Short mmCIF file of C-alpha atoms in Angstrom, two decimals:
data_model
loop_
_atom_site.label_atom_id
_atom_site.label_comp_id
_atom_site.label_asym_id
_atom_site.label_seq_id
_atom_site.Cartn_x
_atom_site.Cartn_y
_atom_site.Cartn_z
CA ARG A 852 61.29 -60.86 -44.61
CA GLU A 853 58.23 -59.14 -43.27
CA SER A 854 56.72 -58.90 -46.73
CA ILE A 855 57.30 -62.59 -47.37
CA ARG A 856 55.80 -63.52 -44.02
CA TYR A 857 52.63 -61.52 -44.70
CA LYS A 858 52.25 -63.01 -48.17
CA GLU A 859 52.56 -66.49 -46.70
CA LEU A 860 50.02 -65.67 -43.98
CA LEU A 861 47.61 -64.63 -46.74
CA GLY A 862 48.29 -67.91 -48.51
CA ASP A 863 49.81 -66.20 -51.53
CA LEU A 864 52.80 -68.48 -52.14
CA TYR A 865 53.26 -67.12 -55.66
CA ALA A 866 53.79 -63.58 -54.36
CA ALA A 867 56.07 -64.89 -51.61
CA ALA A 868 58.10 -66.80 -54.20
CA THR A 869 58.38 -63.74 -56.43
CA THR A 870 59.61 -61.65 -53.52
CA ARG A 871 62.12 -64.36 -52.58
CA PHE A 872 63.36 -64.46 -56.17
CA ASN A 873 63.85 -60.68 -56.20
CA VAL A 874 65.64 -60.72 -52.85
CA ALA A 875 67.90 -63.55 -54.06
CA ALA A 876 68.80 -61.57 -57.18
CA ASP A 877 69.53 -58.42 -55.17
CA LEU A 878 71.66 -60.33 -52.67
CA ALA A 879 73.59 -62.08 -55.44
CA ASN A 880 74.26 -58.74 -57.14
CA ALA A 881 75.53 -57.40 -53.82
CA GLY A 882 77.89 -60.35 -53.46
CA ARG A 883 75.97 -61.96 -50.58
CA LEU A 884 75.92 -65.34 -52.25
CA LEU A 885 75.16 -67.53 -49.25
CA ASP A 886 72.11 -65.46 -48.38
CA ALA A 887 71.09 -65.35 -52.04
CA ARG A 888 71.27 -69.14 -52.27
CA GLU A 889 68.97 -69.50 -49.27
CA TYR A 890 66.33 -67.22 -50.78
CA ALA A 891 66.61 -68.84 -54.21
CA GLN A 892 66.13 -72.31 -52.72
CA ALA A 893 63.03 -71.15 -50.86
CA ALA A 894 61.67 -69.49 -54.02
CA ILE A 895 62.12 -72.76 -55.91
CA GLN A 896 60.07 -74.61 -53.30
CA ASN A 897 57.31 -72.00 -53.51
CA PHE A 898 57.24 -71.89 -57.33
CA ASP A 899 57.09 -75.69 -57.36
CA ALA A 900 54.14 -75.65 -54.95
CA CYS A 901 52.41 -73.02 -57.11
CA ASN A 902 52.99 -75.00 -60.31
CA ALA A 903 54.86 -72.12 -61.97
CA PRO A 904 57.30 -74.00 -64.23
CA GLY A 905 58.63 -70.95 -66.07
CA LEU A 906 59.61 -69.10 -62.92
CA LEU A 907 60.81 -72.32 -61.35
CA ALA A 908 63.23 -72.79 -64.27
CA LYS A 909 64.35 -69.16 -64.12
CA THR A 910 65.02 -69.45 -60.40
CA ALA A 911 66.86 -72.74 -60.89
CA GLU A 912 69.12 -70.99 -63.42
CA MET A 913 69.84 -68.24 -60.93
CA LEU A 914 70.57 -70.81 -58.22
CA ALA A 915 72.99 -72.61 -60.55
CA TYR A 916 74.77 -69.31 -61.19
CA ILE A 917 74.96 -68.55 -57.46
CA GLU A 918 76.32 -72.01 -56.67
CA GLY A 919 78.87 -71.68 -59.46
CA GLU A 920 80.05 -68.38 -58.03
CA LEU A 921 80.29 -69.91 -54.56
CA LYS A 922 82.47 -72.73 -55.88
CA ALA A 923 84.71 -70.22 -57.64
CA THR A 924 85.44 -68.39 -54.40
#
């Protein structure tokens, strides 16, 4: 969280989004799906603001996977 906050303070939304994506992936792999969903949703907002369509799509795919896993439980 601290890393994301500093990146946002510096105005580097792309780096903040990348960190959020990585945290979401790690949390999903650890089975912490609700937390992972929160980080993935925030990463999507940042990638959208940065106009990074490739990473936006990749994050949307991860979010779809996370939401699918949540529905299965």
